[in-house]
Coordinates of N, CA and C in Angstrom, one line a residue:
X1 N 148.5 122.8 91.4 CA 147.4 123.0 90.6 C 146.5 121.8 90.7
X2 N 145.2 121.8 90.8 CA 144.3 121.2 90.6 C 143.8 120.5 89.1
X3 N 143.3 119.4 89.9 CA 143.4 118.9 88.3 C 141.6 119.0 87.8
X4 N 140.9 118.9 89.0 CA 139.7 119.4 89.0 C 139.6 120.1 90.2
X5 N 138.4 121.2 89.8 CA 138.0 122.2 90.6 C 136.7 121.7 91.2
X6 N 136.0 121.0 91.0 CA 134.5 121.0 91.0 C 134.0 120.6 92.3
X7 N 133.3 121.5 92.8 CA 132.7 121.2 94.1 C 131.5 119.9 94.0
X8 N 131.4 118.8 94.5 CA 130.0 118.4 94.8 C 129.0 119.0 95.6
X9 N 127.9 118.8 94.6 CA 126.5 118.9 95.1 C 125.6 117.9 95.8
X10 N 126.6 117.6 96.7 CA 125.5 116.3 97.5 C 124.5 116.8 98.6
X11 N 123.6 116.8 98.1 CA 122.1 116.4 99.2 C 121.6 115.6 99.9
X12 N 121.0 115.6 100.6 CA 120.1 114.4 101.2 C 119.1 114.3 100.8
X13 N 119.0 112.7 100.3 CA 117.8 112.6 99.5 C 116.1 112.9 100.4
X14 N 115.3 113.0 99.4 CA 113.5 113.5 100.2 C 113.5 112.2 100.6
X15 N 113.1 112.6 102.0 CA 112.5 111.8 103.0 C 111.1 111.8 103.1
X16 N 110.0 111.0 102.3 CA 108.9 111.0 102.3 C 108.1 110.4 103.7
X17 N 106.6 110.8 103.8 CA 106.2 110.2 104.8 C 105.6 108.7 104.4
X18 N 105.7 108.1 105.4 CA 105.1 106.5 104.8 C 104.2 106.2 105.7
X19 N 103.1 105.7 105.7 CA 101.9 104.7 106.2 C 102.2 103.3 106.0
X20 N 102.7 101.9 107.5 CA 102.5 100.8 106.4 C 100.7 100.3 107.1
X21 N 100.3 99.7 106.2 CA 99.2 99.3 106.6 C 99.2 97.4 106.4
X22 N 98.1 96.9 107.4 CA 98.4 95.5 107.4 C 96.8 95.1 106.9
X23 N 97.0 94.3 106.1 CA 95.8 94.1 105.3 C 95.1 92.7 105.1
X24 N 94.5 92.5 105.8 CA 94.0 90.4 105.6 C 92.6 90.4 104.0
X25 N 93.0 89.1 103.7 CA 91.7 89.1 102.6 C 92.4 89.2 100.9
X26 N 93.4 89.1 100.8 CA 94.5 89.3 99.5 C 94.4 88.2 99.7
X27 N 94.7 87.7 98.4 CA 94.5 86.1 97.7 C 95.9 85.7 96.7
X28 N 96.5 86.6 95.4 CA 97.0 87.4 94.5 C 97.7 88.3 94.5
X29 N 98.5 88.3 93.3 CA 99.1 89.5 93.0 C 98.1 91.0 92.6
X30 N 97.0 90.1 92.0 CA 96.4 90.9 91.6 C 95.4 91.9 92.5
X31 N 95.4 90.9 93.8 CA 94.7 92.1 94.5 C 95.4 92.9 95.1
X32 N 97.2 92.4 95.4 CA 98.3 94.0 95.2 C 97.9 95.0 94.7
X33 N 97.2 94.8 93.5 CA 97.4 95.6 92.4 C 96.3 96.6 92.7
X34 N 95.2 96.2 92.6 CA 93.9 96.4 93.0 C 93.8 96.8 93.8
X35 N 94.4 97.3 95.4 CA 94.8 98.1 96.6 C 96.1 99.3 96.5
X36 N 96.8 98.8 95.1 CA 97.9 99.9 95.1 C 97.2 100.8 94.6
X37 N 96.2 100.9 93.2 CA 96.0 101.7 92.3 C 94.8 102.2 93.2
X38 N 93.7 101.4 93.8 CA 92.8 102.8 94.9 C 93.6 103.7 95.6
X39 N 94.7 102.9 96.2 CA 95.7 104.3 97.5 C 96.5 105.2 96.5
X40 N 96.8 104.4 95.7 CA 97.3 105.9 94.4 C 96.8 107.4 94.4
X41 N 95.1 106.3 94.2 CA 94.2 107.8 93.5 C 93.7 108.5 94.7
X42 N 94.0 108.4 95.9 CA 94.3 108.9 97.1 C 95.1 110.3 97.4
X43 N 94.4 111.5 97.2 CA 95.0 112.7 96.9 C 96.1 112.8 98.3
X44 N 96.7 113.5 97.9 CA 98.7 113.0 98.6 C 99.3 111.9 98.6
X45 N 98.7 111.0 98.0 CA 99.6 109.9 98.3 C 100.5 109.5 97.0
X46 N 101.9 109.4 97.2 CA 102.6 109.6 95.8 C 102.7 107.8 95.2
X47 N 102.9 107.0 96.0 CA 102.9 105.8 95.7 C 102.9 104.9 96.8
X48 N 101.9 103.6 96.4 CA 101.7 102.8 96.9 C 102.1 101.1 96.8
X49 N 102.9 100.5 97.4 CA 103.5 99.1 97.3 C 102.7 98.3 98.2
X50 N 102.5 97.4 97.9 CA 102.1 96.1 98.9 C 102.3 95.0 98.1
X51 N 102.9 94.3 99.5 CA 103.5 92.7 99.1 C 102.2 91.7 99.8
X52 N 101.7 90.9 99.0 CA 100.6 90.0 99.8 C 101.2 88.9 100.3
X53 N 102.1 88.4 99.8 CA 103.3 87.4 101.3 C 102.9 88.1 102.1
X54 N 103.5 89.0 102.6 CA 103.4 89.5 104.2 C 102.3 90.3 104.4
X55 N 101.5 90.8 103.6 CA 100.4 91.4 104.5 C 100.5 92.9 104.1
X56 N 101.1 93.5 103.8 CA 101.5 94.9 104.3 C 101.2 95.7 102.9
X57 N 100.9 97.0 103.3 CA 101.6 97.8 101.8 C 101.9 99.0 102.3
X58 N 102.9 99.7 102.1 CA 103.5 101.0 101.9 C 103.3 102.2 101.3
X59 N 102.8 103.0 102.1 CA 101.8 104.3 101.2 C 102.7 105.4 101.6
X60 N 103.5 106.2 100.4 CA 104.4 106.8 100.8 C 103.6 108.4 100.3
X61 N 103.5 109.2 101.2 CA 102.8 110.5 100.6 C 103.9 111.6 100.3
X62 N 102.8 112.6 99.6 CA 104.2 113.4 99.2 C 104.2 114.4 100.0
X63 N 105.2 114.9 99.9 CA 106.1 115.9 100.8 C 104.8 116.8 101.7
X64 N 104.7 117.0 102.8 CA 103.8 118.1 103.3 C 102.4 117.6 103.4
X65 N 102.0 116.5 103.2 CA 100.9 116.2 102.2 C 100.0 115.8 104.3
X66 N 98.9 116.0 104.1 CA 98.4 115.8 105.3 C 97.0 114.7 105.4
X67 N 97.3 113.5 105.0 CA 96.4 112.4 104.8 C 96.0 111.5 105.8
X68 N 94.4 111.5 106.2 CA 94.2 110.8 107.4 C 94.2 109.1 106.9
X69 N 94.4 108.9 107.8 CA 94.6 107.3 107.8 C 94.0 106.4 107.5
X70 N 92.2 107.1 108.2 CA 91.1 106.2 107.9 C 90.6 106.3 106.2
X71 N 91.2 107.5 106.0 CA 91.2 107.6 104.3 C 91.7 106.8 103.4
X72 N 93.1 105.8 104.0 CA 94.1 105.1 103.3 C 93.2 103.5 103.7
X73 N 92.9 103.4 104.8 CA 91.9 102.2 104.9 C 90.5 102.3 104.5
X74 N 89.8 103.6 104.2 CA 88.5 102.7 103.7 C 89.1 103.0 101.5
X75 N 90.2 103.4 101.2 CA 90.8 103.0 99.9 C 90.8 101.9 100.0
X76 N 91.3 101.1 100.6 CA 92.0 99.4 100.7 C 90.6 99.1 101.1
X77 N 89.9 99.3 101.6 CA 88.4 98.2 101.6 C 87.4 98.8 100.7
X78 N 87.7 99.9 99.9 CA 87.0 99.8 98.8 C 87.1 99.6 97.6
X79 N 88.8 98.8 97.5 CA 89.1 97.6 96.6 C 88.5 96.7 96.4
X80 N 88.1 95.9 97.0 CA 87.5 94.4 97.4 C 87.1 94.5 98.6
X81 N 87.4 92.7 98.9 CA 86.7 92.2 100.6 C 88.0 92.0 101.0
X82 N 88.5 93.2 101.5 CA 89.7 93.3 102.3 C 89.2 94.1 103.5
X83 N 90.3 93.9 104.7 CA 90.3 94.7 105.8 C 91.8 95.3 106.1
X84 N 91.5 96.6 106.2 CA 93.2 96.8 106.5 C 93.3 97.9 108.0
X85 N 94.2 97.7 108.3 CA 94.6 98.8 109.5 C 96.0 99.1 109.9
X86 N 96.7 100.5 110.4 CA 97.4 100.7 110.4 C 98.6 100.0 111.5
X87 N 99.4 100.2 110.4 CA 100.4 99.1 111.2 C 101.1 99.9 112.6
X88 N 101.5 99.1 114.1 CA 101.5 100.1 114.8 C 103.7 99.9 115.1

């Protein structure tokens, strides 16, 4: 006899799609911030990270979501006096 019956339900977690982009002209945390919250408001895009140490930020879209690129860089240069382009 079993002492439990219960099958697991393991999945594979969503695999989103990501953009990283490389971005010169960040000074701050705050212009992190100020490049996350434009690529946010960026219709498909579910969330945005950037670290200004390295340059980069991470634009993860959501599922299906079909976002051109040049869309995710003129967001990040209509933050500030930034330049960004896709990382290859």
């Amino acid at each position: 006899m079993k002492l439990f019956n219960r099958k697991k339900n393991i999945t594979e977690p969503e695999v989103d799609s990501a953009v990283t982009l490389l971005i010169e002209g960040m000074h701050c945390t705050s212009c992190g911030l100020l490049i996350d919250d434009e690529l946010e408001d960026v219709e498909g895009v579910r969330a945005a990270t950037t670290d200004v140490r390295t340059g980069r930020s991470v634009v993860r879209l959501d599922e299906g979501a079909d976002v051109d690129n040049a869309v995710l860089v003129a967001a990040v240069e209509a933050a500030g006096d930034y330049t960004a382009r896709v990382a290859v």
